[in-house]
PDB file of N, CA and C in Angstrom:
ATOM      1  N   UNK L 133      90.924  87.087 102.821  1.00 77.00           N
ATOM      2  CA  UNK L 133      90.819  87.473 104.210  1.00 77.00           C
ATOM      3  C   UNK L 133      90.399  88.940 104.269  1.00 77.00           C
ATOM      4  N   UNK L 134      89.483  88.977 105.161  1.00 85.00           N
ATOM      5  CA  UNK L 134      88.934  90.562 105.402  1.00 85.00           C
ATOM      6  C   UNK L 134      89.787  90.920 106.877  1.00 85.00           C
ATOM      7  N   UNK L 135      89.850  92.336 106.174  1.00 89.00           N
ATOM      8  CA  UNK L 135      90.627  93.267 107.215  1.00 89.00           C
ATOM      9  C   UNK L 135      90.315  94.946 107.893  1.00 89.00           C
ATOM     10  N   UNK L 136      90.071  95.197 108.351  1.00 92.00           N
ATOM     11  CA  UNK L 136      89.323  96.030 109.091  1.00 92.00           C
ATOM     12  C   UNK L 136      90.890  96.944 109.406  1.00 92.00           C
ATOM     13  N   UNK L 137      91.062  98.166 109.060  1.00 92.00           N
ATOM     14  CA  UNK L 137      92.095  99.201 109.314  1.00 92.00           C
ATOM     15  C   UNK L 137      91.114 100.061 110.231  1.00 92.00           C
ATOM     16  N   UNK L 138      91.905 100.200 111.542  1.00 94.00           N
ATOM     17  CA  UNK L 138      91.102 100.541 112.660  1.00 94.00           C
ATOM     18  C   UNK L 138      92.131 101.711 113.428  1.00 94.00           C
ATOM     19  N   UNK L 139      91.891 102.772 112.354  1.00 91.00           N
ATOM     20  CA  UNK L 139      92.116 104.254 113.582  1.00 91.00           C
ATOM     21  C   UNK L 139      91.964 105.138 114.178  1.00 91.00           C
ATOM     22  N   UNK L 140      92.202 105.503 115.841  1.00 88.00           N
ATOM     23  CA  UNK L 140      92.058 106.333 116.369  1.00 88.00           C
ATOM     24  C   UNK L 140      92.618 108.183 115.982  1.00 88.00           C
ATOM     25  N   UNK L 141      91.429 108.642 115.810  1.00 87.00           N
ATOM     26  CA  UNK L 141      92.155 110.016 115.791  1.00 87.00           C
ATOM     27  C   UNK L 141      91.842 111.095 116.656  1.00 87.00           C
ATOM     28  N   UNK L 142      93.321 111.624 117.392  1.00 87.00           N
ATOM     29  CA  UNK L 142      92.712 112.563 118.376  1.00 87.00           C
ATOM     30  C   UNK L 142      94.143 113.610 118.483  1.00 87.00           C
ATOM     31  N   UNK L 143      93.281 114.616 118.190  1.00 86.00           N
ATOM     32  CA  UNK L 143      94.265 116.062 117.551  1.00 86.00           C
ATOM     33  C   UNK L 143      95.532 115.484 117.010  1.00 86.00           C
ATOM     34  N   UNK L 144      95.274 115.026 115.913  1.00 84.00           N
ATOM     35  CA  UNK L 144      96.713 114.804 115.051  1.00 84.00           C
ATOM     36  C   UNK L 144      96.119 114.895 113.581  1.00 84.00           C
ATOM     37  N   UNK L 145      96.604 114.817 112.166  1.00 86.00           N
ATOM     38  CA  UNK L 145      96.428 114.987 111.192  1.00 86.00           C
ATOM     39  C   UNK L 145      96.116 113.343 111.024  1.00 86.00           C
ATOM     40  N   UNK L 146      95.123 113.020 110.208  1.00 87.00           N
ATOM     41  CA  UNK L 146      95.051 111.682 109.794  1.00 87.00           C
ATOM     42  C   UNK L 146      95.134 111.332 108.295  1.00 87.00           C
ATOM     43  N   UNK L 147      95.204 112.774 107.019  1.00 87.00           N
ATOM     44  CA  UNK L 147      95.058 112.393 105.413  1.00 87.00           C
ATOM     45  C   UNK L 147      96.289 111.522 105.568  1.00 87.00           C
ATOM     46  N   UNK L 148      97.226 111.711 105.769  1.00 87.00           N
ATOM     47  CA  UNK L 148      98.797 110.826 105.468  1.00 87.00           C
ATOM     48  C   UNK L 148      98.388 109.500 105.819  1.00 87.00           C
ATOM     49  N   UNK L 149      97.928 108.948 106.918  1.00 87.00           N
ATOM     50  CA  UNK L 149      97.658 107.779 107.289  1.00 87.00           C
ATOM     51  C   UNK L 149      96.495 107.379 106.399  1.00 87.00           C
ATOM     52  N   UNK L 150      95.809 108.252 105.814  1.00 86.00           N
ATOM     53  CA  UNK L 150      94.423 107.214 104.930  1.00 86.00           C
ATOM     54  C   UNK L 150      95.125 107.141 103.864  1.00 86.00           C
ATOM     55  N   UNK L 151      96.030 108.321 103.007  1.00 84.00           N
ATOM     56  CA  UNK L 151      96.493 108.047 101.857  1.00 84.00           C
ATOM     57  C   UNK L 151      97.289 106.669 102.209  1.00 84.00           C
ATOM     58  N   UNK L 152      98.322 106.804 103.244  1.00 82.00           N
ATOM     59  CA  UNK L 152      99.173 105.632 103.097  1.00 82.00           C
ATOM     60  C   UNK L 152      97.892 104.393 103.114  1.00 82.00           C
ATOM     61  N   UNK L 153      96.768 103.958 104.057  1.00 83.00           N
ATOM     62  CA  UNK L 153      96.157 102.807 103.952  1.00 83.00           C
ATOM     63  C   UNK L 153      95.290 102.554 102.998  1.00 83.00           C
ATOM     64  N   UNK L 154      94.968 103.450 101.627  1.00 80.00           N
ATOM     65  CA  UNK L 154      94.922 103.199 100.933  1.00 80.00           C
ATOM     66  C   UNK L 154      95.720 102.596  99.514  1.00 80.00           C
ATOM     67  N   UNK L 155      96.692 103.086 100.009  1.00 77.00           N
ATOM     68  CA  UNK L 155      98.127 102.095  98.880  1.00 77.00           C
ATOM     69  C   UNK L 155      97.935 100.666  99.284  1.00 77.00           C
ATOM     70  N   UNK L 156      97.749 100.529 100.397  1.00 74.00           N
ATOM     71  CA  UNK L 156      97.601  98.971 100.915  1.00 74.00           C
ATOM     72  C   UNK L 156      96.263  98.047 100.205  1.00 74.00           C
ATOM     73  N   UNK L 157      95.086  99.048  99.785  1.00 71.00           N
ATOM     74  CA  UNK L 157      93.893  98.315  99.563  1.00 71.00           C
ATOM     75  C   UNK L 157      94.366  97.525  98.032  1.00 71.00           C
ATOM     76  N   UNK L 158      93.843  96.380  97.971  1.00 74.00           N
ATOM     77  CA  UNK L 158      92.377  96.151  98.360  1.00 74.00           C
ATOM     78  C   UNK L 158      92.583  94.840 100.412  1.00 74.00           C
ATOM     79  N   UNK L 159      93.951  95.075 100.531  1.00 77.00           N
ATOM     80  CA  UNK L 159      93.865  94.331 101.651  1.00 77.00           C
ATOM     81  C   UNK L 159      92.735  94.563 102.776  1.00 77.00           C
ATOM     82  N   UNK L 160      92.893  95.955 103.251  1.00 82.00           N
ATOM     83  CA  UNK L 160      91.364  96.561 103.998  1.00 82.00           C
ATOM     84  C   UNK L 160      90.285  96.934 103.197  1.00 82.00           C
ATOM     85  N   UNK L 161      89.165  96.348 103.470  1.00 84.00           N
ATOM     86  CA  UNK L 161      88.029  96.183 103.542  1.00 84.00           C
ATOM     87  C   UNK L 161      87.273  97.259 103.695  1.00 84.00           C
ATOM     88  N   UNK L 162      87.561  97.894 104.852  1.00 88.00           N
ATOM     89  CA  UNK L 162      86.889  98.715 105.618  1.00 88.00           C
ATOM     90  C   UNK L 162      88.113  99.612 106.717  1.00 88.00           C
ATOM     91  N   UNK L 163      88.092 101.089 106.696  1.00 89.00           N
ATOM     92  CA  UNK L 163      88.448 101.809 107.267  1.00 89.00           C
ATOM     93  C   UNK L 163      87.404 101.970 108.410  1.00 89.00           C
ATOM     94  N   UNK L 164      87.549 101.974 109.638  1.00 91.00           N
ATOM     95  CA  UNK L 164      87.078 102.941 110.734  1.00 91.00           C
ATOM     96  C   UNK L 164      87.925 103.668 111.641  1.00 91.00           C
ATOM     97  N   UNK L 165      87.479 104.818 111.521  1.00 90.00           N
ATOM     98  CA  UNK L 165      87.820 106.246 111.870  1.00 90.00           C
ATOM     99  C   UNK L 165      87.267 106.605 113.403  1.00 90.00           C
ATOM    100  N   UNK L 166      88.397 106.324 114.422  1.00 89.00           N
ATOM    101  CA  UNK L 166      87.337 107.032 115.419  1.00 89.00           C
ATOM    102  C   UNK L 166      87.733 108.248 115.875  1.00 89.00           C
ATOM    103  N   UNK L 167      86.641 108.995 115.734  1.00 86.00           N
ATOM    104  CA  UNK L 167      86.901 110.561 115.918  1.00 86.00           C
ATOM    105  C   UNK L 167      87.050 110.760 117.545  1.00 86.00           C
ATOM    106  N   UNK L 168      88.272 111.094 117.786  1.00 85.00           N
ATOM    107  CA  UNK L 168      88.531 111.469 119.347  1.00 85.00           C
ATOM    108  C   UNK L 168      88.160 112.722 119.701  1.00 85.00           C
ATOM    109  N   UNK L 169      88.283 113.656 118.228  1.00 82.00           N
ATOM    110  CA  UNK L 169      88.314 114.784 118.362  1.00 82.00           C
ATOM    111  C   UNK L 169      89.662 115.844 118.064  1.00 82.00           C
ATOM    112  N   UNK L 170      89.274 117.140 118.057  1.00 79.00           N
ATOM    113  CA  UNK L 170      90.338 117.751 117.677  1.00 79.00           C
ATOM    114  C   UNK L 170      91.481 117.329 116.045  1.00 79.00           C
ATOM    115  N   UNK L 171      90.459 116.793 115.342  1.00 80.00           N
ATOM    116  CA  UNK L 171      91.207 116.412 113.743  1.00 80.00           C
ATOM    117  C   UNK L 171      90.974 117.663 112.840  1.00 80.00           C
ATOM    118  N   UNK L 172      92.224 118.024 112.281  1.00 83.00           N
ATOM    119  CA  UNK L 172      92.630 118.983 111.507  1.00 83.00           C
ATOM    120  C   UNK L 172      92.076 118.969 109.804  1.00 83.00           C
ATOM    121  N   UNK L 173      92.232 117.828 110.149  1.00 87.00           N
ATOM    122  CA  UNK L 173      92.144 117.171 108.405  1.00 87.00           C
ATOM    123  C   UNK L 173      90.872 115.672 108.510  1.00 87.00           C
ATOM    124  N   UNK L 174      89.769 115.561 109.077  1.00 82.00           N
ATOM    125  CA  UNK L 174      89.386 114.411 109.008  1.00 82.00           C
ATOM    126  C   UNK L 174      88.459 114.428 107.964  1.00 82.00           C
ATOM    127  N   UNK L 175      87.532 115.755 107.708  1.00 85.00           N
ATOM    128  CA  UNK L 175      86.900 115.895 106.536  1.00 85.00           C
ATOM    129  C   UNK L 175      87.525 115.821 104.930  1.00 85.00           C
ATOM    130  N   UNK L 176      88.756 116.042 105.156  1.00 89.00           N
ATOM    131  CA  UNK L 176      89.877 115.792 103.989  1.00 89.00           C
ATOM    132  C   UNK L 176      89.812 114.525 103.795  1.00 89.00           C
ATOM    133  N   UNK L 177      90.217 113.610 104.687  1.00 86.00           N
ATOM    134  CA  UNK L 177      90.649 112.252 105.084  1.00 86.00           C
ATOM    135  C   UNK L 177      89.311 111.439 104.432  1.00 86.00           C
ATOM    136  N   UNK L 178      88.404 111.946 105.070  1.00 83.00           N
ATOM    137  CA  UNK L 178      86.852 111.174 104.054  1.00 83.00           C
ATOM    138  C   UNK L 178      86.765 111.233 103.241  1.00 83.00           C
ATOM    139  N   UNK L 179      87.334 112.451 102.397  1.00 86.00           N
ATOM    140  CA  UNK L 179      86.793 112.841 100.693  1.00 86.00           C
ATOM    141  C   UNK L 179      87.270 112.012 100.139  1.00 86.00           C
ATOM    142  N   UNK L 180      88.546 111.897 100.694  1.00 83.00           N
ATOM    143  CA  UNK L 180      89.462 111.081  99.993  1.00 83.00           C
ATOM    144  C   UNK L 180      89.269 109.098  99.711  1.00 83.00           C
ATOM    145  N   UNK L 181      88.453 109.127 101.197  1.00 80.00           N
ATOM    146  CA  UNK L 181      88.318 107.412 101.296  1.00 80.00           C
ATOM    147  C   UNK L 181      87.152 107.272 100.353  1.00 80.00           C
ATOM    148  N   UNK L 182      86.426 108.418 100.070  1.00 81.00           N
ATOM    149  CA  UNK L 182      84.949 108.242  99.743  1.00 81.00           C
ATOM    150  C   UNK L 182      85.033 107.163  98.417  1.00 81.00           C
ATOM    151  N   UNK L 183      84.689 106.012  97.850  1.00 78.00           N
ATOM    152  CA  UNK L 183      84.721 105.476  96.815  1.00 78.00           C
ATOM    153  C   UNK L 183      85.321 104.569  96.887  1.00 78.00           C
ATOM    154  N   UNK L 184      86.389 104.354  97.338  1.00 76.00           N
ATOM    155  CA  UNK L 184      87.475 103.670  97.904  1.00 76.00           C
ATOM    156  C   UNK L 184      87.157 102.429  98.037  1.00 76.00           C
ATOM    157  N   UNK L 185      86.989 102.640  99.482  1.00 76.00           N
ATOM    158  CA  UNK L 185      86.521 101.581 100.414  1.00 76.00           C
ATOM    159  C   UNK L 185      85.129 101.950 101.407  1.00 76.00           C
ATOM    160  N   UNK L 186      84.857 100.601 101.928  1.00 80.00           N
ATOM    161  CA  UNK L 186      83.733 101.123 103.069  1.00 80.00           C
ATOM    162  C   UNK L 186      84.517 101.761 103.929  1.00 80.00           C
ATOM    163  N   UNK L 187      84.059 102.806 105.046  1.00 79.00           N
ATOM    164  CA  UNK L 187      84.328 103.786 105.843  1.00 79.00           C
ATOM    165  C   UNK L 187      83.639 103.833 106.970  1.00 79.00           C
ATOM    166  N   UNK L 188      83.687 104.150 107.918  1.00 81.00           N
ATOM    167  CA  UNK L 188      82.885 104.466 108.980  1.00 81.00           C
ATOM    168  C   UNK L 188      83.979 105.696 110.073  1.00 81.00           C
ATOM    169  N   UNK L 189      82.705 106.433 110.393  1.00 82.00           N
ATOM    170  CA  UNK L 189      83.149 106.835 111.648  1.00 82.00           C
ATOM    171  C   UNK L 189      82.724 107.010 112.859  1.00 82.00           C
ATOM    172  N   UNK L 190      83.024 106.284 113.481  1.00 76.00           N
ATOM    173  CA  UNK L 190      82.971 106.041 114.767  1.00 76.00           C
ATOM    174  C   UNK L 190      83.079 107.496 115.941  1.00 76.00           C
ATOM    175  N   UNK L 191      81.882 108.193 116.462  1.00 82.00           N
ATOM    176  CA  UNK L 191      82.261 109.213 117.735  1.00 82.00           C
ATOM    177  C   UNK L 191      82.352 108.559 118.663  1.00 82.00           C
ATOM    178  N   UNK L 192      83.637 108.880 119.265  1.00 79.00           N
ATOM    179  CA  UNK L 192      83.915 108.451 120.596  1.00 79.00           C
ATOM    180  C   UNK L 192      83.731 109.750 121.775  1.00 79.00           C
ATOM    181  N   UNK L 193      82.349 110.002 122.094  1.00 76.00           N
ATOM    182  CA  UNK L 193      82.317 111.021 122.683  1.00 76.00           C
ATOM    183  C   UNK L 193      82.979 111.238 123.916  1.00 76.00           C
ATOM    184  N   UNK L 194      83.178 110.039 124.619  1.00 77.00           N
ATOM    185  CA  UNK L 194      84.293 109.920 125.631  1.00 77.00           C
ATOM    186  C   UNK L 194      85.180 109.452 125.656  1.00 77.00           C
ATOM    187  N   UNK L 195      86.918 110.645 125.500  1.00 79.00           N
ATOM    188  CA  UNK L 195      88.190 109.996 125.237  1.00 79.00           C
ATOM    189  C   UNK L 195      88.765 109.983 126.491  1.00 79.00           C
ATOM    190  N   UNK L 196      88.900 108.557 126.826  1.00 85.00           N
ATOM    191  CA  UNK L 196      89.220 108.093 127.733  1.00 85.00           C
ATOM    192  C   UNK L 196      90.465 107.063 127.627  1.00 85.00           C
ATOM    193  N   UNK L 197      90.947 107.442 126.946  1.00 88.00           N
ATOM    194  CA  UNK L 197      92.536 107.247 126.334  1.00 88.00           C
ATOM    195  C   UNK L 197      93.048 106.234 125.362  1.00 88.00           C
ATOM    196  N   UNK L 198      93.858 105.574 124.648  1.00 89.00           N
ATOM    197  CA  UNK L 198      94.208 105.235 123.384  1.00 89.00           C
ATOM    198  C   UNK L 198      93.793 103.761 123.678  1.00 89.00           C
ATOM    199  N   UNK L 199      93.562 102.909 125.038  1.00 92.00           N
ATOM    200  CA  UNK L 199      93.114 101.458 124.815  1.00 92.00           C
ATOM    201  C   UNK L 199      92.096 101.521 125.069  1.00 92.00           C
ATOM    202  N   UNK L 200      90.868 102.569 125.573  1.00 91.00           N
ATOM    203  CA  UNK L 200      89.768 102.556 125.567  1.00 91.00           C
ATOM    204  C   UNK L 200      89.111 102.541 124.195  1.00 91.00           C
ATOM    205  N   UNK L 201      89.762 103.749 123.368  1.00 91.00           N
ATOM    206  CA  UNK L 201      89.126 104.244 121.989  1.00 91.00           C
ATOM    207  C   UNK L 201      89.437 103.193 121.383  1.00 91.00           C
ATOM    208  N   UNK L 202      90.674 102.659 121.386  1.00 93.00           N
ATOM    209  CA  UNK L 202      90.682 101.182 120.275  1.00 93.00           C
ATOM    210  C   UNK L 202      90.178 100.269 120.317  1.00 93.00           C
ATOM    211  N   UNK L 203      89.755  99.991 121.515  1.00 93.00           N
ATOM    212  CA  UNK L 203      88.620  98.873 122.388  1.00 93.00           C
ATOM    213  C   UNK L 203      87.492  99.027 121.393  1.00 93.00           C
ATOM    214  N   UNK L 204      86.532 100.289 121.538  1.00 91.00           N
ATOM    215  CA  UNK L 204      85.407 101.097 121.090  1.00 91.00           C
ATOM    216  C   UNK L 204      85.380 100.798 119.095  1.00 91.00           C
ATOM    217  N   UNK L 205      86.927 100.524 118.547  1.00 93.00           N
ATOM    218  CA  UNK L 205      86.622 100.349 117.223  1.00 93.00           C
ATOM    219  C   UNK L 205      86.841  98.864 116.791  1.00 93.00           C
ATOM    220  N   UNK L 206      87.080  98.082 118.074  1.00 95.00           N
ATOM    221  CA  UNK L 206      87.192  96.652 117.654  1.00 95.00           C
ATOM    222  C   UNK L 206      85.748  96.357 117.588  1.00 95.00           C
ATOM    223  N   UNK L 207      84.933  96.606 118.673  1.00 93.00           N
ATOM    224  CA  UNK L 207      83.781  96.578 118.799  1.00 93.00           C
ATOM    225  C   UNK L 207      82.723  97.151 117.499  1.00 93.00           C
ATOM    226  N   UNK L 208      83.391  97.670 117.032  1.00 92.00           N
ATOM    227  CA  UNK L 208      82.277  98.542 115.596  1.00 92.00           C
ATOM    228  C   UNK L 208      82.697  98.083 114.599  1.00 92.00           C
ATOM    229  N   UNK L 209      84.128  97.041 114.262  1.00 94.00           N
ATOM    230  CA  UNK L 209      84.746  96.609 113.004  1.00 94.00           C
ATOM    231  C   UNK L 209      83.484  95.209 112.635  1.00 94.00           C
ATOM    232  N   UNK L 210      83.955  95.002 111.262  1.00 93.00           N
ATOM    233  CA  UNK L 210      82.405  93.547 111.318  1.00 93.00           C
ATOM    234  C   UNK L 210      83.491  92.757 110.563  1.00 93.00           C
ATOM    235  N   UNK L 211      85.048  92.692 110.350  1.00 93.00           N
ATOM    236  CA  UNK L 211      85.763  91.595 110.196  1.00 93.00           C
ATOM    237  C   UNK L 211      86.168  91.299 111.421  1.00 93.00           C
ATOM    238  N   UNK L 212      86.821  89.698 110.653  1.00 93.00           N
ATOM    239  CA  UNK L 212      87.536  88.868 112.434  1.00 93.00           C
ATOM    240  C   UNK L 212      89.095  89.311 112.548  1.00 93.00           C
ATOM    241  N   UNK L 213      89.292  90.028 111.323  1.00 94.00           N
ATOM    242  CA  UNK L 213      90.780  90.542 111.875  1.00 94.00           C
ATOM    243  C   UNK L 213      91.143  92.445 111.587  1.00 94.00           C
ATOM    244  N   UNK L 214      91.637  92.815 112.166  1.00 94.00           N
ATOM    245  CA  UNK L 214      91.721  94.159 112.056  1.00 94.00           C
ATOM    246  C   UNK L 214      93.326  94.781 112.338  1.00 94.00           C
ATOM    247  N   UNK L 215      93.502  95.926 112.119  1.00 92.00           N
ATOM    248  CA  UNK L 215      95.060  96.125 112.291  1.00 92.00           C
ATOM    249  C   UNK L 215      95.032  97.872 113.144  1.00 92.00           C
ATOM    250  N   UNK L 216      95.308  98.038 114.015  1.00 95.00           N
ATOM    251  CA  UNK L 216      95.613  99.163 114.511  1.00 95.00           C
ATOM    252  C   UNK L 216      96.814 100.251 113.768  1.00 95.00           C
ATOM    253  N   UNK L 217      96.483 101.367 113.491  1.00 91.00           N
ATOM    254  CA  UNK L 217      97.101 102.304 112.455  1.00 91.00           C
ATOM    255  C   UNK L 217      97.224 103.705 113.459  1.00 91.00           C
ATOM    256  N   UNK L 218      98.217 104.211 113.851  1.00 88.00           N
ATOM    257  CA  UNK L 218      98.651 105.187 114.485  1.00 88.00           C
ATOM    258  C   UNK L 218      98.746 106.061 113.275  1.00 88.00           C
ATOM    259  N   UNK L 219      98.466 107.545 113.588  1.00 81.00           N
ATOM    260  CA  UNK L 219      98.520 108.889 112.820  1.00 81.00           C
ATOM    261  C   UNK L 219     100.085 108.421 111.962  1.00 81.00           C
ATOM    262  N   UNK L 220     100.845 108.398 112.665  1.00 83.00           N
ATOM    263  CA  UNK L 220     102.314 108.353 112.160  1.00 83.00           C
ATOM    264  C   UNK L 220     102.727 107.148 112.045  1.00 83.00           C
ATOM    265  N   UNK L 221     102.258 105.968 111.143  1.00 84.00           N
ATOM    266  CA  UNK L 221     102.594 105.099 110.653  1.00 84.00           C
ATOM    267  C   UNK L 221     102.419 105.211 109.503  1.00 84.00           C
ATOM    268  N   UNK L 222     103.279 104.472 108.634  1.00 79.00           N
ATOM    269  CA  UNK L 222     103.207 104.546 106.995  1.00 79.00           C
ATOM    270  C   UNK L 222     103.373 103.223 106.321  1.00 79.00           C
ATOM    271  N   UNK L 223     102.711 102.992 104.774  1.00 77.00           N
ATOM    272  CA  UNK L 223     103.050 101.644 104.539  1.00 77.00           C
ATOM    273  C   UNK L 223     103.901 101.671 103.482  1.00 77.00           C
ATOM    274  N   UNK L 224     104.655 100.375 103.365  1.00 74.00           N
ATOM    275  CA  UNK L 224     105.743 100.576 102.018  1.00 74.00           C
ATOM    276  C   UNK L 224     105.162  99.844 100.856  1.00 74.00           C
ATOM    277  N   UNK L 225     105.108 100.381  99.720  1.00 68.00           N
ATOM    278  CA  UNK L 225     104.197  99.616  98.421  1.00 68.00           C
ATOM    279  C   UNK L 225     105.156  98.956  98.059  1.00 68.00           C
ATOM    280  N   UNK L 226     103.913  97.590  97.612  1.00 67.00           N
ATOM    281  CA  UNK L 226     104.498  96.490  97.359  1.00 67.00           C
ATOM    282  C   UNK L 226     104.194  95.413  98.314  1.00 67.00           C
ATOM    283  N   UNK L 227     104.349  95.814  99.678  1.00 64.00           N
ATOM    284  CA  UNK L 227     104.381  95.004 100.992  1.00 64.00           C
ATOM    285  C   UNK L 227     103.210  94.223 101.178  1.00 64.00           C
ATOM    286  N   UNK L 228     102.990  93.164 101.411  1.00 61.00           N
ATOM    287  CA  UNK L 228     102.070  92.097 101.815  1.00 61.00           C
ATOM    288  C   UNK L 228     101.866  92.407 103.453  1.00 61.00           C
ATOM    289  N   UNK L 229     100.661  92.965 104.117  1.00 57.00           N
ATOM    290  CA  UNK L 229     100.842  92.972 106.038  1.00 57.00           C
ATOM    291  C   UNK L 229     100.405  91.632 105.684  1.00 57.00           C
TER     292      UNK L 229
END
């Protein structure tokens, strides 16, 4: 099963959340990143996915709030299932989502 890890980032730190969704791979497929803007660390956050996995990032030049922007990365994911990942969520290794 393909899985599409689909997060919004807007002024919050996002490396913690890619490191954590990378402990999870090879379950996701594909990271997309949508840049809300105001990321501290998103160029960090890429170096890091670079090799990884596929990546994308998504500009959302108009943030028009957290169910719009997630709307905007269902629409850009190319699996049939995807998982929404908040800045401050973490995964526990080992765990099957």
């Amino acid at each position: 099963m393909k899985v599409s890890a689909l997060i919004v980032a807007y002024k919050a730190p996002v490396l913690e959340l890619v490191q954590a969704v990378c402990s999870a791979l090879p379950y996701f497929d594909e990271v997309i990143i949508g840049d809300a803007g105001g990321n501290p660390d998103l160029g960090e956050a890429m170096q890091y996915l670079s090799g990884q996995t596929t990546i994308y990032i998504h500009d959302i030049k108009e943030n028009r709030g957290l169910g719009w922007n997630r709307r905007k990365l269902v629409e850009a994911a190319h699996n049939p299932w995807f998982m929404f990942c908040d800045h401050d969520d973490t995964f526990l290794p080992g765990v099957q989502y």
